[in-house]
mmCIF file of C-alpha atoms in Angstrom:
data_model
loop_
_atom_site.group_PDB
_atom_site.id
_atom_site.type_symbol
_atom_site.label_atom_id
_atom_site.label_comp_id
_atom_site.label_asym_id
_atom_site.label_seq_id
_atom_site.Cartn_x
_atom_site.Cartn_y
_atom_site.Cartn_z
ATOM 1 C CA UNK A 1 -21.362 -0.255 -53.944
ATOM 2 C CA UNK A 2 -23.929 -1.386 -51.797
ATOM 3 C CA UNK A 3 -24.671 -1.445 -48.446
ATOM 4 C CA UNK A 4 -27.666 -2.578 -45.784
ATOM 5 C CA UNK A 5 -29.428 -0.960 -42.909
ATOM 6 C CA UNK A 6 -31.444 -3.505 -40.983
ATOM 7 C CA UNK A 7 -32.665 -2.027 -38.163
ATOM 8 C CA UNK A 8 -33.927 -4.537 -35.018
ATOM 9 C CA UNK A 9 -35.003 -2.402 -32.029
ATOM 10 C CA UNK A 10 -38.311 -3.546 -31.047
ATOM 11 C CA UNK A 11 -39.638 -6.158 -29.171
ATOM 12 C CA UNK A 12 -42.401 -8.787 -30.745
ATOM 13 C CA UNK A 13 -46.106 -7.593 -29.395
ATOM 14 C CA UNK A 14 -46.282 -10.922 -28.168
ATOM 15 C CA UNK A 15 -43.127 -11.713 -26.737
ATOM 16 C CA UNK A 16 -42.076 -8.796 -24.265
ATOM 17 C CA UNK A 17 -38.518 -8.539 -24.406
ATOM 18 C CA UNK A 18 -37.598 -10.706 -27.581
ATOM 19 C CA UNK A 19 -36.550 -8.765 -30.816
ATOM 20 C CA UNK A 20 -38.380 -9.059 -33.560
ATOM 21 C CA UNK A 21 -35.009 -9.569 -35.449
ATOM 22 C CA UNK A 22 -34.488 -12.350 -33.536
ATOM 23 C CA UNK A 23 -38.549 -14.476 -33.546
ATOM 24 C CA UNK A 24 -37.497 -17.769 -35.720
ATOM 25 C CA UNK A 25 -38.569 -17.421 -39.790
ATOM 26 C CA UNK A 26 -37.901 -19.230 -42.224
ATOM 27 C CA UNK A 27 -35.604 -22.041 -40.297
ATOM 28 C CA UNK A 28 -33.287 -18.983 -39.028
ATOM 29 C CA UNK A 29 -33.982 -16.476 -37.033
ATOM 30 C CA UNK A 30 -35.567 -12.810 -39.514
ATOM 31 C CA UNK A 31 -32.422 -10.110 -39.127
ATOM 32 C CA UNK A 32 -30.037 -13.561 -40.473
ATOM 33 C CA UNK A 33 -33.158 -14.451 -43.039
ATOM 34 C CA UNK A 34 -33.272 -10.417 -44.133
ATOM 35 C CA UNK A 35 -29.142 -10.776 -44.431
ATOM 36 C CA UNK A 36 -29.117 -12.955 -46.967
ATOM 37 C CA UNK A 37 -31.655 -11.070 -49.203
ATOM 38 C CA UNK A 38 -29.444 -8.501 -48.740
ATOM 39 C CA UNK A 39 -26.483 -10.632 -49.229
ATOM 40 C CA UNK A 40 -28.160 -12.044 -52.698
ATOM 41 C CA UNK A 41 -29.243 -8.282 -53.681
ATOM 42 C CA UNK A 42 -24.819 -7.730 -53.649
ATOM 43 C CA UNK A 43 -24.364 -6.315 -50.086
ATOM 44 C CA UNK A 44 -21.166 -6.370 -49.273
ATOM 45 C CA UNK A 45 -21.309 -4.184 -45.634
ATOM 46 C CA UNK A 46 -24.664 -4.696 -43.311
ATOM 47 C CA UNK A 47 -25.195 -3.049 -40.673
ATOM 48 C CA UNK A 48 -27.566 -3.666 -37.641
ATOM 49 C CA UNK A 49 -29.023 -0.889 -36.283
ATOM 50 C CA UNK A 50 -29.802 -2.087 -32.643
ATOM 51 C CA UNK A 51 -31.587 -0.011 -29.230
ATOM 52 C CA UNK A 52 -29.788 -2.238 -26.398
ATOM 53 C CA UNK A 53 -27.972 -5.734 -27.275
ATOM 54 C CA UNK A 54 -29.928 -9.113 -26.325
ATOM 55 C CA UNK A 55 -27.350 -12.728 -26.570
ATOM 56 C CA UNK A 56 -29.565 -14.038 -29.581
ATOM 57 C CA UNK A 57 -29.327 -10.649 -31.263
ATOM 58 C CA UNK A 58 -25.403 -11.250 -30.756
ATOM 59 C CA UNK A 59 -25.517 -15.099 -32.065
ATOM 60 C CA UNK A 60 -27.897 -14.556 -35.271
ATOM 61 C CA UNK A 61 -25.436 -11.621 -36.050
ATOM 62 C CA UNK A 62 -23.106 -13.742 -35.151
ATOM 63 C CA UNK A 63 -24.402 -16.316 -37.532
ATOM 64 C CA UNK A 64 -24.883 -13.835 -40.266
ATOM 65 C CA UNK A 65 -21.346 -12.958 -40.297
ATOM 66 C CA UNK A 66 -20.281 -16.464 -41.774
ATOM 67 C CA UNK A 67 -21.863 -15.677 -45.563
ATOM 68 C CA UNK A 68 -18.916 -13.810 -46.531
ATOM 69 C CA UNK A 69 -20.504 -10.148 -45.305
ATOM 70 C CA UNK A 70 -19.102 -8.182 -43.507
ATOM 71 C CA UNK A 71 -21.784 -7.390 -40.312
ATOM 72 C CA UNK A 72 -21.351 -4.860 -37.796
ATOM 73 C CA UNK A 73 -23.958 -3.851 -35.035
ATOM 74 C CA UNK A 74 -24.248 0.461 -34.647
ATOM 75 C CA UNK A 75 -26.532 2.254 -32.539
ATOM 76 C CA UNK A 76 -26.534 5.629 -34.509
ATOM 77 C CA UNK A 77 -27.096 7.057 -37.529
ATOM 78 C CA UNK A 78 -23.337 9.285 -37.368
ATOM 79 C CA UNK A 79 -21.988 5.649 -36.393
ATOM 80 C CA UNK A 80 -23.605 3.833 -39.598
ATOM 81 C CA UNK A 81 -22.081 7.059 -41.338
ATOM 82 C CA UNK A 82 -18.754 6.516 -40.529
ATOM 83 C CA UNK A 83 -19.052 3.131 -40.811
ATOM 84 C CA UNK A 84 -20.024 2.995 -44.558
ATOM 85 C CA UNK A 85 -17.991 4.193 -47.345
ATOM 86 C CA UNK A 86 -18.855 7.959 -49.542
ATOM 87 C CA UNK A 87 -19.630 7.014 -52.695
ATOM 88 C CA UNK A 88 -21.492 3.717 -51.433
ATOM 89 C CA UNK A 89 -25.846 3.152 -51.596
ATOM 90 C CA UNK A 90 -27.809 2.346 -48.394
ATOM 91 C CA UNK A 91 -30.714 -0.235 -48.729
ATOM 92 C CA UNK A 92 -32.224 -0.149 -45.611
ATOM 93 C CA UNK A 93 -35.350 -2.760 -44.599
ATOM 94 C CA UNK A 94 -37.850 -1.588 -41.657
ATOM 95 C CA UNK A 95 -38.075 -3.550 -38.410
ATOM 96 C CA UNK A 96 -39.849 -6.543 -39.142
ATOM 97 C CA UNK A 97 -39.995 -6.211 -42.430
ATOM 98 C CA UNK A 98 -40.519 -9.611 -44.396
ATOM 99 C CA UNK A 99 -40.263 -9.304 -48.247
ATOM 100 C CA UNK A 100 -38.766 -11.809 -51.037
ATOM 101 C CA UNK A 101 -35.806 -11.448 -53.192
ATOM 102 C CA UNK A 102 -37.672 -9.425 -56.045
ATOM 103 C CA UNK A 103 -38.529 -6.994 -54.097
ATOM 104 C CA UNK A 104 -35.138 -6.937 -52.874
ATOM 105 C CA UNK A 105 -33.278 -7.015 -56.230
ATOM 106 C CA UNK A 106 -34.969 -3.841 -57.305
ATOM 107 C CA UNK A 107 -34.693 -1.727 -54.734
ATOM 108 C CA UNK A 108 -31.113 -1.861 -54.679
ATOM 109 C CA UNK A 109 -30.594 -0.916 -57.738
ATOM 110 C CA UNK A 110 -28.216 1.441 -58.894
ATOM 111 C CA UNK A 111 -29.894 5.008 -58.843
ATOM 112 C CA UNK A 112 -31.187 8.292 -56.745
ATOM 113 C CA UNK A 113 -32.250 7.162 -53.825
ATOM 114 C CA UNK A 114 -36.120 6.223 -53.849
ATOM 115 C CA UNK A 115 -38.785 4.409 -51.002
ATOM 116 C CA UNK A 116 -40.969 1.196 -51.797
ATOM 117 C CA UNK A 117 -44.395 2.049 -51.386
ATOM 118 C CA UNK A 118 -48.782 1.860 -51.114
ATOM 119 C CA UNK A 119 -51.728 3.847 -51.327
ATOM 120 C CA UNK A 120 -53.425 1.858 -49.029
ATOM 121 C CA UNK A 121 -53.030 3.026 -45.711
ATOM 122 C CA UNK A 122 -54.190 -0.472 -44.410
ATOM 123 C CA UNK A 123 -51.816 -2.778 -45.829
ATOM 124 C CA UNK A 124 -50.313 -5.187 -43.852
ATOM 125 C CA UNK A 125 -46.893 -3.629 -45.810
ATOM 126 C CA UNK A 126 -47.429 -0.001 -44.715
ATOM 127 C CA UNK A 127 -45.697 1.757 -41.528
ATOM 128 C CA UNK A 128 -45.558 5.718 -41.717
ATOM 129 C CA UNK A 129 -47.460 7.544 -44.276
ATOM 130 C CA UNK A 130 -45.473 10.034 -45.630
ATOM 131 C CA UNK A 131 -48.460 12.294 -47.573
ATOM 132 C CA UNK A 132 -52.215 12.198 -48.445
ATOM 133 C CA UNK A 133 -51.415 9.182 -50.971
ATOM 134 C CA UNK A 134 -48.435 6.705 -49.962
ATOM 135 C CA UNK A 135 -47.176 5.366 -46.729
ATOM 136 C CA UNK A 136 -43.950 3.575 -46.245
ATOM 137 C CA UNK A 137 -43.969 -0.106 -46.914
ATOM 138 C CA UNK A 138 -39.982 -1.218 -45.209
ATOM 139 C CA UNK A 139 -37.382 -0.709 -47.982
ATOM 140 C CA UNK A 140 -35.465 2.562 -49.154
ATOM 141 C CA UNK A 141 -32.246 3.426 -50.930
ATOM 142 C CA UNK A 142 -30.107 6.798 -49.078
ATOM 143 C CA UNK A 143 -27.256 7.652 -49.816
ATOM 144 C CA UNK A 144 -24.644 8.820 -46.508
ATOM 145 C CA UNK A 145 -25.082 12.037 -47.036
ATOM 146 C CA UNK A 146 -28.698 11.086 -45.514
ATOM 147 C CA UNK A 147 -27.346 9.317 -42.885
ATOM 148 C CA UNK A 148 -24.815 12.447 -41.943
ATOM 149 C CA UNK A 149 -27.827 14.865 -41.774
ATOM 150 C CA UNK A 150 -30.295 12.570 -39.175
ATOM 151 C CA UNK A 151 -26.475 12.161 -37.558
ATOM 152 C CA UNK A 152 -26.444 16.327 -36.851
ATOM 153 C CA UNK A 153 -29.984 15.662 -35.034
ATOM 154 C CA UNK A 154 -30.513 15.873 -31.561
ATOM 155 C CA UNK A 155 -29.981 12.409 -29.482
ATOM 156 C CA UNK A 156 -33.704 11.641 -28.464
ATOM 157 C CA UNK A 157 -34.618 11.067 -32.390
ATOM 158 C CA UNK A 158 -36.252 7.590 -33.542
ATOM 159 C CA UNK A 159 -33.547 6.386 -35.733
ATOM 160 C CA UNK A 160 -35.817 5.030 -38.930
ATOM 161 C CA UNK A 161 -38.120 7.436 -38.828
ATOM 162 C CA UNK A 162 -36.153 10.366 -38.984
ATOM 163 C CA UNK A 163 -34.100 8.111 -41.816
ATOM 164 C CA UNK A 164 -37.729 8.439 -43.485
ATOM 165 C CA UNK A 165 -38.373 11.574 -42.942
ATOM 166 C CA UNK A 166 -35.019 13.308 -44.691
ATOM 167 C CA UNK A 167 -35.686 10.363 -47.694
ATOM 168 C CA UNK A 168 -38.718 11.716 -48.459
ATOM 169 C CA UNK A 169 -38.116 15.651 -48.075
ATOM 170 C CA UNK A 170 -34.839 15.448 -50.633
ATOM 171 C CA UNK A 171 -37.691 14.559 -53.163
ATOM 172 C CA UNK A 172 -37.130 10.535 -53.042
ATOM 173 C CA UNK A 173 -38.278 8.416 -55.865
ATOM 174 C CA UNK A 174 -41.850 6.223 -54.913
ATOM 175 C CA UNK A 175 -41.445 2.640 -55.948
ATOM 176 C CA UNK A 176 -45.443 1.630 -55.792
ATOM 177 C CA UNK A 177 -45.218 -2.309 -53.869
ATOM 178 C CA UNK A 178 -46.400 -4.344 -56.546
ATOM 179 C CA UNK A 179 -49.841 -6.944 -55.794
ATOM 180 C CA UNK A 180 -47.075 -9.870 -56.803
ATOM 181 C CA UNK A 181 -45.194 -8.549 -54.010
ATOM 182 C CA UNK A 182 -47.844 -8.243 -51.960
ATOM 183 C CA UNK A 183 -48.924 -11.857 -52.722
ATOM 184 C CA UNK A 184 -45.738 -13.047 -52.319
ATOM 185 C CA UNK A 185 -45.516 -12.572 -48.529
ATOM 186 C CA UNK A 186 -43.957 -8.586 -48.207
ATOM 187 C CA UNK A 187 -45.153 -6.677 -45.196
ATOM 188 C CA UNK A 188 -43.864 -5.611 -41.487
ATOM 189 C CA UNK A 189 -44.616 -7.686 -38.734
ATOM 190 C CA UNK A 190 -44.237 -7.029 -35.240
ATOM 191 C CA UNK A 191 -45.043 -10.519 -33.629
ATOM 192 C CA UNK A 192 -44.428 -14.648 -33.538
ATOM 193 C CA UNK A 193 -47.782 -15.032 -34.809
ATOM 194 C CA UNK A 194 -47.455 -12.883 -37.742
ATOM 195 C CA UNK A 195 -43.847 -14.246 -38.603
ATOM 196 C CA UNK A 196 -45.693 -17.444 -37.901
ATOM 197 C CA UNK A 197 -48.191 -16.631 -40.749
ATOM 198 C CA UNK A 198 -46.167 -14.986 -43.091
ATOM 199 C CA UNK A 199 -43.837 -17.271 -42.905
ATOM 200 C CA UNK A 200 -45.206 -20.183 -45.162
ATOM 201 C CA UNK A 201 -46.805 -17.494 -48.001
ATOM 202 C CA UNK A 202 -42.870 -16.794 -48.536
ATOM 203 C CA UNK A 203 -41.845 -20.121 -48.019
ATOM 204 C CA UNK A 204 -44.166 -20.870 -51.245
ATOM 205 C CA UNK A 205 -43.190 -17.790 -53.362
ATOM 206 C CA UNK A 206 -39.602 -19.219 -53.398
ATOM 207 C CA UNK A 207 -41.065 -22.277 -54.642
ATOM 208 C CA UNK A 208 -42.036 -20.415 -58.061
ATOM 209 C CA UNK A 209 -38.865 -19.697 -58.649
ATOM 210 C CA UNK A 210 -38.804 -23.025 -61.549
ATOM 211 C CA UNK A 211 -41.261 -21.501 -64.693
ATOM 212 C CA UNK A 212 -41.180 -25.123 -66.550
ATOM 213 C CA UNK A 213 -44.974 -26.888 -66.700
ATOM 214 C CA UNK A 214 -43.592 -29.932 -64.516
ATOM 215 C CA UNK A 215 -42.158 -28.370 -61.975
ATOM 216 C CA UNK A 216 -45.083 -25.631 -61.552
ATOM 217 C CA UNK A 217 -47.614 -28.371 -62.280
ATOM 218 C CA UNK A 218 -46.288 -31.328 -60.115
ATOM 219 C CA UNK A 219 -42.975 -30.756 -58.258
ATOM 220 C CA UNK A 220 -43.639 -27.050 -57.145
ATOM 221 C CA UNK A 221 -46.908 -28.308 -55.133
ATOM 222 C CA UNK A 222 -45.046 -30.531 -53.504
ATOM 223 C CA UNK A 223 -42.066 -28.229 -52.533
ATOM 224 C CA UNK A 224 -44.646 -25.514 -51.127
ATOM 225 C CA UNK A 225 -46.167 -28.575 -48.741
ATOM 226 C CA UNK A 226 -43.781 -29.751 -47.703
ATOM 227 C CA UNK A 227 -41.259 -27.343 -47.612
ATOM 228 C CA UNK A 228 -43.020 -25.255 -44.234
ATOM 229 C CA UNK A 229 -43.259 -28.494 -42.410
ATOM 230 C CA UNK A 230 -39.235 -29.447 -42.880
ATOM 231 C CA UNK A 231 -38.203 -25.999 -42.175
ATOM 232 C CA UNK A 232 -40.405 -25.878 -39.048
ATOM 233 C CA UNK A 233 -38.923 -29.624 -37.831
ATOM 234 C CA UNK A 234 -34.988 -27.883 -39.007
ATOM 235 C CA UNK A 235 -34.187 -30.224 -41.337
ATOM 236 C CA UNK A 236 -31.079 -30.616 -42.676
ATOM 237 C CA UNK A 237 -30.566 -29.452 -46.039
ATOM 238 C CA UNK A 238 -28.108 -32.038 -47.163
ATOM 239 C CA UNK A 239 -30.756 -34.648 -45.468
ATOM 240 C CA UNK A 240 -32.521 -33.672 -48.147
ATOM 241 C CA UNK A 241 -30.109 -33.633 -50.833
ATOM 242 C CA UNK A 242 -29.017 -37.264 -49.380
ATOM 243 C CA UNK A 243 -32.388 -38.542 -49.756
ATOM 244 C CA UNK A 244 -32.663 -37.256 -53.550
ATOM 245 C CA UNK A 245 -29.186 -38.685 -53.903
ATOM 246 C CA UNK A 246 -30.615 -42.493 -52.440
ATOM 247 C CA UNK A 247 -33.653 -42.753 -55.202
ATOM 248 C CA UNK A 248 -32.069 -41.429 -57.279
ATOM 249 C CA UNK A 249 -29.532 -44.565 -57.379
ATOM 250 C CA UNK A 250 -32.226 -46.265 -56.368
ATOM 251 C CA UNK A 251 -34.035 -45.521 -60.144
ATOM 252 C CA UNK A 252 -30.782 -46.594 -62.094
ATOM 253 C CA UNK A 253 -30.479 -49.276 -60.162
ATOM 254 C CA UNK A 254 -33.970 -50.718 -61.654
ATOM 255 C CA UNK A 255 -33.504 -49.610 -64.943
ATOM 256 C CA UNK A 256 -30.284 -51.781 -64.950
ATOM 257 C CA UNK A 257 -32.243 -54.888 -63.866
ATOM 258 C CA UNK A 258 -34.836 -53.995 -66.135
ATOM 259 C CA UNK A 259 -37.193 -52.560 -64.236
ATOM 260 C CA UNK A 260 -37.964 -49.595 -66.155
ATOM 261 C CA UNK A 261 -41.236 -48.900 -64.778
ATOM 262 C CA UNK A 262 -39.989 -48.655 -61.077
ATOM 263 C CA UNK A 263 -37.054 -47.014 -62.532
ATOM 264 C CA UNK A 264 -38.939 -44.274 -63.832
ATOM 265 C CA UNK A 265 -40.875 -43.889 -60.498
ATOM 266 C CA UNK A 266 -38.457 -43.632 -58.397
ATOM 267 C CA UNK A 267 -36.762 -41.472 -60.550
ATOM 268 C CA UNK A 268 -39.908 -38.836 -59.590
ATOM 269 C CA UNK A 269 -39.805 -39.261 -56.442
ATOM 270 C CA UNK A 270 -36.205 -38.484 -56.370
ATOM 271 C CA UNK A 271 -36.468 -35.530 -58.296
ATOM 272 C CA UNK A 272 -39.385 -34.243 -56.096
ATOM 273 C CA UNK A 273 -36.628 -33.879 -53.108
ATOM 274 C CA UNK A 274 -34.110 -32.822 -54.706
ATOM 275 C CA UNK A 275 -36.897 -29.726 -56.065
ATOM 276 C CA UNK A 276 -37.663 -29.145 -52.258
ATOM 277 C CA UNK A 277 -33.880 -29.372 -51.048
ATOM 278 C CA UNK A 278 -33.449 -26.529 -53.858
ATOM 279 C CA UNK A 279 -36.059 -24.949 -53.123
ATOM 280 C CA UNK A 280 -34.406 -24.601 -48.760
ATOM 281 C CA UNK A 281 -31.459 -23.988 -50.376
ATOM 282 C CA UNK A 282 -32.759 -20.400 -51.682
ATOM 283 C CA UNK A 283 -34.810 -19.794 -49.059
ATOM 284 C CA UNK A 284 -31.138 -19.612 -47.011
ATOM 285 C CA UNK A 285 -29.428 -17.859 -49.910
ATOM 286 C CA UNK A 286 -27.509 -21.182 -50.737
ATOM 287 C CA UNK A 287 -27.462 -19.855 -54.274
ATOM 288 C CA UNK A 288 -24.462 -22.359 -55.155
ATOM 289 C CA UNK A 289 -26.392 -24.610 -53.747
ATOM 290 C CA UNK A 290 -29.087 -24.187 -55.217
ATOM 291 C CA UNK A 291 -27.988 -23.942 -58.499
ATOM 292 C CA UNK A 292 -25.685 -27.566 -58.018
ATOM 293 C CA UNK A 293 -29.253 -28.747 -57.428
ATOM 294 C CA UNK A 294 -30.533 -27.549 -60.849
ATOM 295 C CA UNK A 295 -27.732 -29.652 -62.216
ATOM 296 C CA UNK A 296 -28.476 -32.805 -60.354
ATOM 297 C CA UNK A 297 -31.654 -32.497 -61.687
ATOM 298 C CA UNK A 298 -30.079 -32.820 -65.189
ATOM 299 C CA UNK A 299 -27.416 -35.956 -64.018
ATOM 300 C CA UNK A 300 -30.466 -37.757 -62.592
ATOM 301 C CA UNK A 301 -32.481 -37.701 -66.117
ATOM 302 C CA UNK A 302 -29.094 -37.946 -67.996
ATOM 303 C CA UNK A 303 -28.446 -41.495 -65.868
ATOM 304 C CA UNK A 304 -31.890 -42.409 -66.366
ATOM 305 C CA UNK A 305 -32.422 -41.974 -70.290
ATOM 306 C CA UNK A 306 -28.699 -43.621 -70.554
ATOM 307 C CA UNK A 307 -30.157 -46.630 -68.557
ATOM 308 C CA UNK A 308 -33.008 -46.937 -70.424
ATOM 309 C CA UNK A 309 -31.114 -46.410 -73.557
ATOM 310 C CA UNK A 310 -28.525 -49.383 -72.618
ATOM 311 C CA UNK A 311 -31.094 -51.244 -72.158
ATOM 312 C CA UNK A 312 -33.231 -51.091 -74.644
ATOM 313 C CA UNK A 313 -30.520 -51.683 -76.888
ATOM 314 C CA UNK A 314 -29.849 -54.742 -75.876
ATOM 315 C CA UNK A 315 -33.654 -55.930 -75.942
ATOM 316 C CA UNK A 316 -34.131 -54.342 -79.349
ATOM 317 C CA UNK A 317 -30.432 -55.692 -80.500
ATOM 318 C CA UNK A 318 -30.441 -51.734 -82.073
ATOM 319 C CA UNK A 319 -27.941 -48.943 -80.935
ATOM 320 C CA UNK A 320 -31.172 -46.275 -81.997
ATOM 321 C CA UNK A 321 -32.619 -46.031 -77.857
ATOM 322 C CA UNK A 322 -28.573 -45.569 -76.795
ATOM 323 C CA UNK A 323 -28.225 -43.222 -80.091
ATOM 324 C CA UNK A 324 -31.728 -41.198 -78.535
ATOM 325 C CA UNK A 325 -30.572 -41.098 -75.326
ATOM 326 C CA UNK A 326 -27.899 -39.371 -76.065
ATOM 327 C CA UNK A 327 -29.448 -37.087 -78.195
ATOM 328 C CA UNK A 328 -32.029 -35.897 -75.590
ATOM 329 C CA UNK A 329 -29.164 -35.086 -72.975
ATOM 330 C CA UNK A 330 -27.046 -33.185 -75.075
ATOM 331 C CA UNK A 331 -30.028 -30.777 -76.110
ATOM 332 C CA UNK A 332 -31.201 -30.431 -72.931
ATOM 333 C CA UNK A 333 -27.683 -29.866 -71.828
ATOM 334 C CA UNK A 334 -27.133 -27.390 -74.395
ATOM 335 C CA UNK A 335 -30.743 -25.933 -73.110
ATOM 336 C CA UNK A 336 -30.149 -25.375 -69.212
ATOM 337 C CA UNK A 337 -26.865 -22.846 -70.400
ATOM 338 C CA UNK A 338 -28.932 -20.994 -73.108
ATOM 339 C CA UNK A 339 -28.852 -17.618 -72.007
ATOM 340 C CA UNK A 340 -32.663 -16.685 -73.114
ATOM 341 C CA UNK A 341 -35.421 -16.453 -71.217
ATOM 342 C CA UNK A 342 -37.471 -20.081 -69.693
ATOM 343 C CA UNK A 343 -40.630 -20.491 -71.089
ATOM 344 C CA UNK A 344 -43.890 -22.353 -69.979
ATOM 345 C CA UNK A 345 -43.848 -25.185 -72.343
ATOM 346 C CA UNK A 346 -39.803 -25.984 -72.514
ATOM 347 C CA UNK A 347 -38.228 -29.826 -71.432
ATOM 348 C CA UNK A 348 -36.365 -29.827 -68.579
ATOM 349 C CA UNK A 349 -35.147 -32.790 -66.628
ATOM 350 C CA UNK A 350 -37.905 -33.234 -64.873
ATOM 351 C CA UNK A 351 -40.972 -32.676 -67.402
ATOM 352 C CA UNK A 352 -38.593 -35.413 -69.528
ATOM 353 C CA UNK A 353 -39.092 -37.992 -66.433
ATOM 354 C CA UNK A 354 -42.848 -37.269 -66.707
ATOM 355 C CA UNK A 355 -42.503 -37.686 -70.035
ATOM 356 C CA UNK A 356 -40.747 -40.821 -69.907
ATOM 357 C CA UNK A 357 -42.728 -42.848 -67.468
ATOM 358 C CA UNK A 358 -46.056 -43.609 -68.639
ATOM 359 C CA UNK A 359 -44.035 -45.059 -71.910
ATOM 360 C CA UNK A 360 -42.056 -47.391 -69.959
ATOM 361 C CA UNK A 361 -44.890 -48.311 -67.810
ATOM 362 C CA UNK A 362 -46.257 -49.436 -71.171
ATOM 363 C CA UNK A 363 -43.056 -51.504 -73.056
ATOM 364 C CA UNK A 364 -42.733 -48.843 -75.069
ATOM 365 C CA UNK A 365 -39.495 -46.836 -73.609
ATOM 366 C CA UNK A 366 -38.081 -47.184 -77.192
ATOM 367 C CA UNK A 367 -41.175 -44.703 -78.521
ATOM 368 C CA UNK A 368 -40.460 -42.379 -74.675
ATOM 369 C CA UNK A 369 -36.858 -42.291 -75.508
ATOM 370 C CA UNK A 370 -37.965 -40.919 -79.001
ATOM 371 C CA UNK A 371 -40.346 -38.417 -77.376
ATOM 372 C CA UNK A 372 -37.608 -36.833 -75.002
ATOM 373 C CA UNK A 373 -35.360 -36.278 -78.008
ATOM 374 C CA UNK A 374 -37.997 -34.887 -79.828
ATOM 375 C CA UNK A 375 -38.877 -32.197 -77.197
ATOM 376 C CA UNK A 376 -35.716 -31.580 -75.965
ATOM 377 C CA UNK A 377 -34.499 -30.591 -79.639
ATOM 378 C CA UNK A 378 -37.815 -28.904 -80.168
ATOM 379 C CA UNK A 379 -37.323 -26.668 -76.950
ATOM 380 C CA UNK A 380 -33.093 -25.684 -77.930
ATOM 381 C CA UNK A 381 -34.429 -25.040 -81.100
ATOM 382 C CA UNK A 382 -36.626 -22.050 -79.590
ATOM 383 C CA UNK A 383 -33.736 -21.550 -77.090
ATOM 384 C CA UNK A 384 -31.728 -20.530 -79.656
ATOM 385 C CA UNK A 385 -34.049 -18.122 -81.592
ATOM 386 C CA UNK A 386 -34.494 -16.842 -78.717
ATOM 387 C CA UNK A 387 -30.971 -15.377 -78.415
ATOM 388 C CA UNK A 388 -31.159 -13.636 -81.482
ATOM 389 C CA UNK A 389 -34.099 -12.185 -80.499
ATOM 390 C CA UNK A 390 -32.467 -10.778 -77.657
ATOM 391 C CA UNK A 391 -29.050 -10.444 -79.749
#
């Protein structure tokens, strides 16, 4: 079992009396964000080590406890060791740590004790020096036995520092902090201003989840600019989803009236809103919602393609455009379910919408449907071949 241990003891440098863990970050508190990362890595239990209780900390713990994970407050290593099962792996997060899913997922893997380290003592991720070369970078994987070792120390010990020393002396493996993790926003901050600066970087990293060319070059850029503003204004997730759904319905209505060009433009706007809402869902750890939004984008493309195919069928008195739309949708559905790793050039619902738009404006929708059908079919062939190579 994986358990999490988060330190929430230090006060913010620029806000005396306010714990760093309760500072706002990503539309929630830093503590809630850290718990979200642990839950995403598979933690079934999270302990929060505190020095003092504040109303803001208690409120954050109560909110985080609604994520189908057991969140408890502890004040010592002895208390923490008593609450965690003997065979558990304990993933530790330093006070004020800002990081991302790839870092936590990597450190949460099964294996012996490990410390995330950086060889740059001046790095914003460096907390405490371990030896002549490496400094601790804020994440550790330890055992319950090591927690019990710390519990035997005098009462005036520093919990976090003692834990680090015990792990280092036991020969814990050093996992280097990569440049990509550092660019993604990994750092330790003890000020509200520092967290605010990190907030934008982490939000930008979250928008990189979608790898295809259309999302990376178009929709991700839109989400990257919009997400920080939306989060800072506490825009609810349902507001974005509702807006994307409304734009999608308007798009289908326009296509139904024979205005394919206008309908495609509205569909692109709907895709941009839905992509942004997907990034927001990922930030808040709502993986089911994020996955649901991906399927909503496929449904949007399907509706647009079938609508255009039907209009062209009536206009040209041939079923070919409708058949092409069905083929494109069926092939893309199979691509979305393919277990092989998606490539940058592969088709996606948003890529199909971009490809179809210029054909709709020039009055050659039937050729656009042919293009997306071929694109989806070629991508499906690549996905099947990738699955065979993996097998």
